[in-house]
Amino acid sequence: MPLHAYLVLAALVFVIGLFGVLTRRNAVGILLGIELMLNAVNINLVAFSRFRADLAGLIFTLFTIAITVAEVAVGLAIVIVIFRVRRTIEADHLDLLRG
Amino acid sequence: MRIGSPELALLVLALPFASFLAIGLIRPLRRRGRPAAAVSILAMAGAFLTAGAMSWQGIPVARGLNPAVLWSWLPADGGPMASVGVWVDGMAMQMCVLVTLVSLLVQVYSWSYLADEPPPSLGRYYAYQSLFAFSMLGLVLSPGFLQMFVFWELVGLCSYLLIGYWYDRPSAAQAAVKAFWITKLGDLGFVAGIVMLWSGTGTFDFWPLFQAAEGGALHVDGLTTIMFLIYLGAVGKSAQFPLHVWLPDAMEGPTPVSALIHAATMVTAGVYMVARAYPLFALVPSVLTLIAWVGAFTALLAATMACVERDIKRVLAYSTVSQLGYMMAANGAGAPEAAFQHLTTHGVFKALLFLGAGIVIHHFHTNDVFRMGGLFGQRPWVGGSFLVATLALAGVWPLPGFFSKEAVLAGVLHAHLSVPFLMLLATSFLTAFYMFRVVFLAFFGHAPVHHEHPEPPVAMDAVCRALAVLTLALGLRAAVASHHVEGPAWLPWISLTWAFAGIALAWATYQAGRLDPARLAAAFAPIDFLARRRYFLDDIYGGTYRLLLLGLSRVVGWVDRYVVDGVLNALSAGALRAGDALRRIQTGQPQDYVYGVALGVLLLLVWAQLG
Amino acid sequence: MTETLGFWVAAVVLVAASLAVVLTPNLFHAVLWLAAALVATGGVFLLLDSPFLFGVQLLLYAGGVVTIVVFAIMLTERLVGESIRQTSRFVFNGAVLAAAVFVGILGFLLQAGAVTRPAAVGDQLGDLGRALVGPFAAPLQLLGVLLVIALLGALYFARAED
């Protein structure tokens, strides 16, 4: 399969993740969308690494995975705290950013 | 020509400056008042002794020796642009002695005169006094125009601060601002002049300039304009017509401050500067003639105003303006030595007059001479001191004013300036008249109302006596030395005659009652009318000020209100409306912001595609 | 031939699972679909000759992340006392914007020329290990620090309030 096939597949997964981030009301749901987007990036990195015979892409993928795990852990901890405080994780009700 | 030790000159400068720094920076010292005064007086006494020692030690040298010690200043490509240092020739040393002496006496006098002031104000006063003395000494010892200008402005600042010492009085604050602005008007010319001189010659220093001027090697385009501009600085500082209007108002300051400003600092700066830069002025005869005419006219004009003034301090103020006119006329007539001699003698007896007037005012609780009387009988020492100073100012032999005035008159006559000479003679008559008018009204006659008169404080009394003795000593020394004045033999007699005529007229009018003052005034109706209204000069200035400044500010105000504010209002209204519209998209929900991010990414993609 | 077939299988599973993640109303199901999508991604990695990354993907993502998310969901459900149903907002807007971004990316991809696939490297894992302790040693250490910080941060946030 050519490189383009992998890239298009990654782009598709990416926009699906974006769609999830944009439309989910639940904070955990948004987090799942973000996971999909990061995953798509990983596919891109690995594909480029393979087709350019460059190891750096693989190493970046490893780093991304590790960072993603950390991000999920922190993100979920935050979700739990928000839930404790506001009794909801509906993103519609989380508008503390409003000035 | 004599030069003194530059180390001692630096010490003279350093003492008042150190005192100023100490009082200014050490807050408890300043707030406690009396200790600050003691520090300042001690520093001033030290400076006086040092100046005396410097003058005493001065060694005679050949004329061709540079009396200045310089350090380079303002480094620039191709050598320093200017230098600082001290210039210790005979004139500077004599002036240092005068400045330190008068400052010292004034500070001692103020110790008693301002005894009722709150301590913090007193500390402030002595800080200003120290700075004032330092500034004037720095000006006197300046070896170049630039340093002189710096100290010149410092002197102006200090006089502003001291005239406005009682800054909570509106009249004092106004007088301080008036003094500042009117002298600044002259300073504009001064600074322009020295910068033009620098651009023509490449130096601010006196020594190379004087060498070139005396050797006939100073070729500068427009030297006449330059020297005229520099002279303008002196017009403002030394209260020459038409910029003399600030000096009488400067009476709003405490009386010792008036004594200081009139005798040793501030107003003498202009005369000193012209005398100092005389080698340059000598190259431009037209400016010299102008200086002489303006000086003589100022002398006469101020004398007429002094004749109708009721306020004792204002009489003295106009007499200062008048005597400054004398000095300037001598400068203009090519006799700077005579000008300087009159400056020093006048400094001594004018300080005495003001300090004596302080006691008189203290005694009668009024400035109005028509509400005084009979002080001589009650306070013979005060009366005697004041009388000595008055005789000196009137130019009676053998007091110092006689000799210095004669030198001035001889100089003016020698320069063939006959009209200014006649004006100065008339002035000497008027001087005698108005001074003895004050003496007869305040010291003789009957005290109108009997108050409880306190004994004058010891310090004030002692200072006056010391000055009176000094005046007498100066006069006797001059009489014994029989200093020969170049001039016709009839000159001393005619000036003495005029002086005694003035005294006689004052006696006949105000003491013996032979002449009715009202009829005397009627005889000189137009002059009397104009003099009482100060020749409308204040009104003219006020009118011009209103016309120009207020007119301009009205235009500026209109522009500001309708153009600038209009634009701003429109802008701010637009910003408010835009903000109202924009804040709707700030929902506070992160997902809506993700929409923004995604749209931004999309825009970037499109942009990259098109590019 | 096997690669083409494998790619299509993996691609279909990945896209379908991804769509399910963002569309299913049940949050718990969404997490399971995410696990499926991650496994399919691992399959793609295998197709790209990276068996090691496939292992990492399975262990960390499908194992670790999904487990954490499941824990979080069960925790919040226990707190709220009912099963969490999730709904979507502005589905149309989101779809349009996502499609537009997809078209934008596609526009780029179509411009690029084809790249031939080089021959597979023999000892990929060895090279990876050497690179991680060689030129990438410092980032690796930093990553360790980051993980520790994230762990402590998560603990701090989620600690019981006392």
Coordinates of C-alpha atoms in Angstrom, one line a residue, chain B residues 26-527:
Chain B
I26 CA 19.2 63.0 56.7
R27 CA 15.6 63.2 57.4
P28 CA 15.7 63.5 61.2
L29 CA 18.2 66.3 60.9
R30 CA 16.0 68.2 58.6
R31 CA 12.8 67.6 60.6
R32 CA 14.3 68.8 63.8
G33 CA 15.0 72.3 62.3
R34 CA 17.5 73.8 64.7
P35 CA 20.3 71.2 64.3
A36 CA 19.9 71.6 60.5
A37 CA 20.3 75.4 61.0
A38 CA 23.4 74.8 63.1
V39 CA 25.0 72.5 60.5
S40 CA 24.3 75.0 57.7
I41 CA 25.6 78.0 59.7
L42 CA 28.8 76.1 60.7
A43 CA 29.4 75.0 57.1
M44 CA 28.9 78.6 55.9
A45 CA 31.2 79.9 58.6
G46 CA 33.8 77.4 57.4
A47 CA 33.2 78.4 53.8
F48 CA 33.6 82.1 54.8
L49 CA 36.9 81.5 56.6
T50 CA 38.2 79.4 53.7
A51 CA 37.2 82.0 51.2
G52 CA 38.9 84.6 53.4
A53 CA 42.1 82.5 53.6
M54 CA 42.0 81.9 49.8
S55 CA 41.7 85.6 49.2
W56 CA 44.4 86.4 51.7
Q57 CA 46.8 83.8 50.2
G58 CA 46.1 84.8 46.6
I59 CA 49.4 85.2 44.8
P60 CA 50.0 88.0 42.3
V61 CA 50.9 86.5 38.9
A62 CA 51.6 87.8 35.5
R63 CA 48.5 88.5 33.4
G64 CA 49.1 85.8 30.9
L65 CA 48.5 82.9 33.4
N66 CA 45.4 80.8 33.3
P67 CA 43.7 81.1 36.6
A68 CA 41.5 78.1 36.0
V69 CA 41.9 74.4 37.0
L70 CA 39.9 72.2 34.7
W71 CA 38.7 68.7 34.5
S72 CA 37.2 67.4 31.3
W73 CA 33.5 66.8 31.1
L74 CA 31.1 65.5 28.4
P75 CA 33.6 63.2 26.6
A76 CA 33.1 63.2 22.8
D77 CA 34.9 62.2 19.7
G78 CA 38.0 64.4 19.5
G79 CA 38.3 65.5 23.0
P80 CA 35.8 66.6 25.7
M81 CA 33.1 68.9 24.7
A82 CA 33.3 70.9 27.9
S83 CA 35.2 71.1 31.1
V84 CA 34.4 71.8 34.7
G85 CA 36.7 73.3 37.2
V86 CA 37.3 76.4 39.3
W87 CA 38.5 79.8 38.1
V88 CA 40.1 81.7 41.0
D89 CA 41.1 85.2 39.9
G90 CA 40.9 88.2 42.1
M91 CA 37.3 89.0 41.1
A92 CA 36.1 85.5 41.9
M93 CA 37.9 85.4 45.2
Q94 CA 36.4 88.8 46.3
M95 CA 33.0 87.6 45.2
C96 CA 33.4 84.4 47.1
V97 CA 34.2 86.4 50.3
L98 CA 31.1 88.6 49.7
V99 CA 28.8 85.6 49.0
T100 CA 29.9 83.6 51.9
L101 CA 29.9 86.6 54.3
V102 CA 26.4 87.7 53.3
S103 CA 25.1 84.1 53.3
L104 CA 26.6 83.5 56.8
L105 CA 25.1 86.7 58.2
V106 CA 21.8 86.0 56.6
Q107 CA 21.7 82.5 58.0
V108 CA 22.6 83.7 61.5
Y109 CA 19.9 86.4 61.2
S110 CA 17.4 83.8 60.1
W111 CA 18.1 81.8 63.2
S112 CA 16.2 84.4 65.2
Y113 CA 14.0 85.8 62.4
L114 CA 12.4 82.5 61.6
A115 CA 12.4 81.3 65.2
D116 CA 8.6 80.8 65.2
E117 CA 8.6 78.5 62.1
P118 CA 7.8 74.8 62.6
P119 CA 11.1 72.8 62.8
P120 CA 10.6 70.9 59.5
S121 CA 10.1 74.1 57.6
L122 CA 13.2 75.6 59.2
G123 CA 15.2 72.5 58.1
R124 CA 13.9 72.9 54.6
Y125 CA 14.8 76.6 54.7
Y126 CA 18.4 75.9 55.7
A127 CA 18.7 73.2 53.0
Y128 CA 17.7 75.8 50.4
Q129 CA 20.0 78.3 51.9
S130 CA 23.0 75.9 51.7
L131 CA 22.1 75.0 48.1
F132 CA 21.7 78.7 47.2
A133 CA 25.1 79.5 48.6
F134 CA 26.6 76.5 46.8
S135 CA 25.0 77.5 43.5
M136 CA 26.1 81.1 43.7
L137 CA 29.7 80.1 44.6
G138 CA 29.7 77.6 41.8
L139 CA 28.6 80.3 39.4
V140 CA 31.3 82.7 40.7
L141 CA 34.0 80.1 40.3
S142 CA 32.9 78.9 36.9
P143 CA 35.7 78.6 34.4
G144 CA 33.4 78.4 31.4
F145 CA 30.0 79.3 30.1
L146 CA 28.5 75.9 30.4
Q147 CA 29.3 75.4 34.0
M148 CA 28.2 78.9 34.7
F149 CA 24.9 78.2 33.0
V150 CA 24.3 75.1 35.1
F151 CA 24.9 77.0 38.3
W152 CA 23.0 80.0 36.9
E153 CA 19.9 77.8 36.6
L154 CA 20.5 76.4 40.1
V155 CA 20.6 79.9 41.5
G156 CA 17.3 80.5 39.7
L157 CA 15.8 77.4 41.2
C158 CA 16.9 78.3 44.7
S159 CA 15.5 81.8 44.5
Y160 CA 12.2 80.2 43.3
L161 CA 12.2 77.9 46.3
L162 CA 13.1 80.6 48.8
I163 CA 10.7 83.2 47.4
G164 CA 8.0 80.6 47.6
Y165 CA 9.2 79.5 51.0
W166 CA 5.7 80.2 52.4
Y167 CA 4.2 78.3 49.6
D168 CA 0.8 78.2 51.3
R169 CA 0.4 81.9 50.6
P170 CA -1.0 82.4 47.1
S171 CA 0.9 85.7 46.7
A172 CA 4.2 84.0 47.6
A173 CA 3.6 81.1 45.3
Q174 CA 2.7 83.5 42.5
A175 CA 5.8 85.7 43.1
A176 CA 8.0 82.6 43.0
V177 CA 6.5 81.4 39.7
K178 CA 6.8 85.0 38.3
A179 CA 10.5 85.2 39.3
F180 CA 11.2 81.8 37.8
W181 CA 9.5 82.5 34.5
I182 CA 10.7 86.0 33.9
T183 CA 14.3 85.0 34.6
K184 CA 13.8 81.9 32.4
L185 CA 12.8 84.3 29.6
G186 CA 16.3 85.8 29.8
D187 CA 17.9 82.4 30.3
L188 CA 16.5 81.3 26.9
G189 CA 18.7 84.0 25.3
F190 CA 21.6 83.0 27.5
V191 CA 21.6 79.4 26.6
A192 CA 21.0 80.1 22.9
G193 CA 23.9 82.5 23.0
I194 CA 26.4 80.2 24.6
V195 CA 25.5 77.3 22.3
M196 CA 25.9 79.6 19.3
L197 CA 29.3 80.8 20.7
W198 CA 30.3 77.1 21.1
S199 CA 29.3 76.2 17.6
G200 CA 31.4 79.1 16.4
T201 CA 34.5 78.6 18.5
G202 CA 34.2 75.0 19.7
T203 CA 34.7 75.8 23.4
F204 CA 32.8 77.0 26.4
D205 CA 35.9 77.8 28.4
F206 CA 36.6 81.5 29.3
W207 CA 40.4 81.2 29.0
P208 CA 40.7 80.3 25.3
L209 CA 37.9 82.6 24.5
F210 CA 39.5 85.5 26.3
Q211 CA 42.9 84.8 24.9
A212 CA 41.5 84.8 21.4
A213 CA 39.4 88.0 22.1
E214 CA 42.3 89.9 23.5
G215 CA 44.6 88.8 20.8
G216 CA 42.0 89.8 18.2
A217 CA 41.8 86.3 16.9
L218 CA 38.2 85.6 17.7
H219 CA 36.4 85.4 14.4
V220 CA 32.8 84.3 14.9
D221 CA 30.0 85.1 12.6
G222 CA 27.2 87.1 14.3
L223 CA 29.2 87.8 17.5
T224 CA 26.9 90.8 18.1
T225 CA 23.8 88.6 18.1
I226 CA 25.5 86.1 20.3
M227 CA 26.6 88.6 22.9
F228 CA 23.2 90.3 22.8
L229 CA 21.6 86.9 23.6
I230 CA 24.0 86.3 26.4
Y231 CA 23.3 89.7 27.7
L232 CA 19.6 88.8 27.8
G233 CA 20.4 86.3 30.5
A234 CA 21.8 89.1 32.6
V235 CA 18.7 91.2 31.8
G236 CA 16.5 88.6 33.4
K237 CA 18.8 87.7 36.3
S238 CA 19.9 91.3 37.2
A239 CA 16.4 92.7 36.8
Q240 CA 17.1 95.1 34.0
F241 CA 14.3 96.9 32.1
P242 CA 12.0 95.4 30.9
L243 CA 12.4 92.2 32.8
H244 CA 12.7 93.9 36.2
V245 CA 9.1 93.2 37.2
W246 CA 9.9 90.0 39.2
L247 CA 12.2 91.6 41.7
P248 CA 9.7 93.7 43.7
D249 CA 7.3 90.8 43.9
A250 CA 10.1 88.6 45.2
M251 CA 9.6 90.5 48.5
E252 CA 7.0 87.8 49.3
G253 CA 9.8 85.6 50.6
P254 CA 11.1 86.0 54.1
T255 CA 13.1 89.2 54.6
P256 CA 16.5 87.5 55.1
V257 CA 15.9 85.8 51.7
S258 CA 15.3 89.2 50.2
A259 CA 18.6 90.4 51.7
L260 CA 20.4 87.4 50.3
I261 CA 18.9 87.7 46.8
H262 CA 19.5 91.4 46.6
A263 CA 22.9 91.6 48.1
A264 CA 25.0 88.7 47.2
T265 CA 23.2 86.1 45.1
M266 CA 20.8 85.9 42.2
V267 CA 20.6 89.5 41.0
T268 CA 24.4 90.1 41.2
A269 CA 24.8 87.0 39.0
G270 CA 24.0 89.0 35.8
V271 CA 26.3 91.8 36.6
Y272 CA 29.0 89.4 37.5
M273 CA 28.6 87.5 34.3
V274 CA 28.8 90.5 32.2
A275 CA 31.9 91.7 34.1
R276 CA 33.4 88.3 33.9
A277 CA 32.8 88.0 30.1
Y278 CA 33.8 91.6 29.5
P279 CA 36.7 90.7 27.1
L280 CA 34.0 89.2 24.8
F281 CA 31.6 92.1 25.3
A282 CA 34.4 94.5 24.5
L283 CA 34.4 93.2 20.9
V284 CA 30.9 94.3 20.3
P285 CA 30.5 98.1 21.0
S286 CA 26.9 98.2 19.9
V287 CA 25.9 95.7 22.6
L288 CA 27.9 97.6 25.2
T289 CA 26.2 100.9 24.3
L290 CA 22.8 99.1 24.6
I291 CA 23.8 97.7 28.0
A292 CA 24.8 101.2 29.2
W293 CA 21.6 102.8 28.0
V294 CA 19.3 100.1 29.4
G295 CA 21.2 100.2 32.7
A296 CA 20.9 103.9 33.0
F297 CA 17.2 103.9 32.0
T298 CA 16.5 101.0 34.5
A299 CA 18.2 103.0 37.2
L300 CA 16.1 106.1 36.6
L301 CA 12.8 104.2 36.1
A302 CA 13.2 102.1 39.3
A303 CA 14.2 105.2 41.3
T304 CA 11.0 107.0 40.3
M305 CA 8.9 104.0 41.3
A306 CA 10.8 103.8 44.7
C307 CA 9.8 107.4 45.4
V308 CA 6.1 106.6 45.5
E309 CA 6.2 103.1 47.1
R310 CA 4.7 102.8 50.6
D311 CA 6.0 99.3 51.4
I312 CA 9.5 99.6 52.9
K313 CA 10.7 96.3 51.4
R314 CA 9.5 97.4 48.0
V315 CA 11.3 100.7 48.2
L316 CA 14.4 98.7 48.9
A317 CA 13.6 96.3 46.0
Y318 CA 13.3 99.2 43.6
S319 CA 16.5 100.7 44.9
T320 CA 18.2 97.4 44.2
V321 CA 16.9 97.5 40.6
S322 CA 18.1 101.0 40.4
Q323 CA 21.6 100.2 41.7
L324 CA 21.8 97.2 39.3
G325 CA 21.1 99.7 36.6
Y326 CA 24.2 101.6 37.8
M327 CA 26.3 98.5 37.7
M328 CA 25.1 97.5 34.2
A329 CA 25.7 101.0 33.0
A330 CA 29.3 100.8 34.2
N331 CA 29.7 97.5 32.5
G332 CA 28.3 98.9 29.3
A333 CA 30.6 102.0 29.6
G334 CA 33.6 99.7 29.6
A335 CA 34.3 100.0 33.3
P336 CA 33.7 96.5 34.6
E337 CA 36.0 97.1 37.5
A338 CA 33.7 100.0 38.6
A339 CA 30.7 97.8 38.2
F340 CA 32.3 95.1 40.3
Q341 CA 33.3 97.5 43.0
H342 CA 29.8 98.9 43.2
L343 CA 28.5 95.3 43.3
T344 CA 30.6 94.4 46.3
T345 CA 30.0 97.6 48.3
H346 CA 26.3 97.5 47.4
G347 CA 26.1 93.9 48.5
V348 CA 27.3 94.8 52.0
F349 CA 25.1 97.8 52.6
K350 CA 22.0 96.5 50.8
A351 CA 22.2 93.4 53.0
L352 CA 22.4 95.7 56.0
L353 CA 19.3 97.7 54.7
F354 CA 17.2 94.6 54.3
L355 CA 18.2 93.0 57.5
G356 CA 17.6 96.4 59.3
A357 CA 14.2 96.6 57.5
G358 CA 13.5 93.2 58.9
I359 CA 13.9 94.5 62.4
V360 CA 11.9 97.6 61.6
I361 CA 9.0 95.4 60.3
H362 CA 9.3 93.2 63.3
H363 CA 9.1 96.3 65.5
F364 CA 6.1 98.0 63.8
H365 CA 4.3 94.8 62.6
T366 CA 3.7 96.5 59.2
N367 CA 5.5 97.1 56.0
D368 CA 3.9 100.5 55.4
V369 CA 6.3 103.4 56.1
F370 CA 3.5 105.8 56.7
R371 CA 2.5 103.8 59.8
M372 CA 5.9 103.9 61.3
G373 CA 7.8 106.6 63.2
G374 CA 10.2 107.5 65.9
L375 CA 12.2 104.3 65.9
F376 CA 15.5 106.1 66.2
G377 CA 14.7 107.2 69.7
Q378 CA 13.7 103.7 70.8
R379 CA 16.4 101.7 69.1
P380 CA 19.4 104.0 68.4
W381 CA 21.6 101.1 67.3
V382 CA 19.1 99.9 64.7
G383 CA 18.5 103.4 63.6
G384 CA 22.3 104.1 63.4
S385 CA 23.0 101.0 61.4
F386 CA 20.2 101.7 59.0
L387 CA 21.3 105.3 58.7
V388 CA 24.9 104.3 57.9
A389 CA 23.6 102.0 55.1
T390 CA 21.2 104.7 53.8
L391 CA 24.0 107.2 53.6
A392 CA 26.1 104.7 51.8
L393 CA 23.4 104.0 49.3
A394 CA 22.8 107.8 48.9
G395 CA 26.5 108.1 48.1
V396 CA 27.7 110.3 50.9
W397 CA 31.4 110.7 51.7
P398 CA 33.2 108.8 53.3
L399 CA 30.9 105.7 52.9
P400 CA 31.7 103.0 50.3
G401 CA 28.7 103.8 48.1
F402 CA 30.2 107.2 47.4
F403 CA 33.4 105.8 46.0
S404 CA 31.9 103.1 43.9
K405 CA 29.2 105.4 42.5
E406 CA 31.8 107.9 41.6
A407 CA 33.8 105.2 39.9
V408 CA 30.6 104.2 37.9
L409 CA 29.9 107.8 37.0
A410 CA 33.5 108.5 36.0
G411 CA 33.4 105.4 33.8
V412 CA 30.2 106.4 32.1
L413 CA 31.4 109.9 31.5
H414 CA 34.7 108.6 30.2
A415 CA 32.8 106.6 27.6
H416 CA 31.2 109.8 26.4
L417 CA 27.7 108.5 27.2
S418 CA 26.3 111.9 28.2
V419 CA 22.6 111.1 28.3
P420 CA 23.1 108.0 30.5
F421 CA 25.4 110.0 32.7
L422 CA 22.7 112.6 33.3
M423 CA 20.1 109.9 33.9
L424 CA 22.5 108.4 36.5
L425 CA 23.0 111.7 38.2
A426 CA 19.2 112.2 38.4
T427 CA 19.0 108.8 39.9
S428 CA 21.5 109.6 42.6
F429 CA 19.4 112.6 43.5
L430 CA 16.2 110.4 43.6
T431 CA 18.1 107.7 45.5
A432 CA 19.0 110.1 48.3
F433 CA 15.4 111.4 48.3
Y434 CA 13.6 108.1 48.5
M435 CA 15.9 106.6 51.0
F436 CA 15.7 109.5 53.4
R437 CA 12.0 109.6 52.9
V438 CA 12.0 106.1 54.5
V439 CA 14.4 107.2 57.2
F440 CA 12.5 110.3 58.1
L441 CA 9.1 108.5 58.1
A442 CA 10.2 105.4 60.0
F443 CA 13.0 106.6 62.3
F444 CA 11.9 110.1 63.1
G445 CA 8.6 111.8 63.6
H446 CA 6.0 110.3 65.9
A447 CA 5.0 106.7 66.3
P448 CA 1.3 106.6 65.3
V449 CA 0.2 104.0 67.7
H450 CA 2.2 102.7 70.6
H451 CA 2.5 99.0 70.5
E452 CA 4.2 96.6 72.9
H453 CA 7.6 96.6 71.1
P454 CA 9.7 93.6 71.8
E455 CA 13.4 93.9 72.0
P456 CA 14.9 92.7 68.7
P457 CA 16.6 89.3 69.1
V458 CA 20.3 89.4 69.8
A459 CA 21.4 87.6 66.7
M460 CA 19.5 90.0 64.4
D461 CA 20.9 93.0 66.2
A462 CA 24.4 91.7 66.2
V463 CA 24.3 90.9 62.5
C464 CA 23.2 94.5 61.7
R465 CA 25.9 96.0 63.9
A466 CA 28.5 93.8 62.3
L467 CA 27.4 94.9 58.8
A468 CA 27.3 98.6 59.9
V469 CA 30.8 98.4 61.2
L470 CA 31.9 96.6 58.0
T471 CA 30.3 99.3 55.9
L472 CA 32.1 102.0 57.8
A473 CA 35.4 100.2 57.6
L474 CA 35.1 99.7 53.8
G475 CA 34.3 103.4 53.4
L476 CA 37.1 104.5 55.6
R477 CA 39.6 102.2 53.9
A478 CA 38.6 103.6 50.5
A479 CA 38.9 107.2 51.8
V480 CA 42.3 106.6 53.4
A481 CA 43.6 104.8 50.3
S482 CA 42.4 107.9 48.3
H483 CA 41.9 105.6 45.4
H484 CA 42.2 107.9 42.3
V485 CA 39.3 107.7 40.0
E486 CA 39.7 108.7 36.5
G487 CA 37.4 111.6 36.0
P488 CA 37.1 115.4 36.2
A489 CA 37.7 117.0 39.6
W490 CA 34.1 118.4 39.7
L491 CA 32.6 114.9 39.6
P492 CA 32.7 114.1 43.4
W493 CA 31.3 117.5 44.2
I494 CA 28.4 117.4 41.8
S495 CA 27.4 113.9 42.9
L496 CA 27.7 114.9 46.5
T497 CA 25.6 118.0 45.8
W498 CA 22.9 116.0 44.2
A499 CA 22.9 113.6 47.1
F500 CA 22.5 116.3 49.6
A501 CA 19.9 118.0 47.5
G502 CA 17.9 114.8 47.6
I503 CA 18.3 114.5 51.4
A504 CA 17.3 118.1 51.8
L505 CA 14.1 117.7 49.8
A506 CA 13.2 114.6 51.8
W507 CA 13.8 116.5 55.0
A508 CA 11.8 119.5 53.9
T509 CA 8.9 117.3 52.8
Y510 CA 8.6 114.5 55.3
Q511 CA 10.4 115.9 58.4
A512 CA 10.1 119.7 58.6
G513 CA 6.8 119.8 56.8
R514 CA 7.8 122.7 54.7
L515 CA 6.5 121.1 51.5
D516 CA 3.3 119.2 51.1
P517 CA 3.9 115.8 49.7
A518 CA 0.7 116.1 47.7
R519 CA 1.8 119.3 46.1
L520 CA 5.2 117.8 45.3
A521 CA 3.5 114.9 43.6
A522 CA 1.3 117.3 41.7
A523 CA 4.3 119.1 40.4
F524 CA 5.5 115.9 38.8
A525 CA 2.0 114.7 38.0
P526 CA 2.6 112.6 34.9
I527 CA 5.6 110.8 36.4

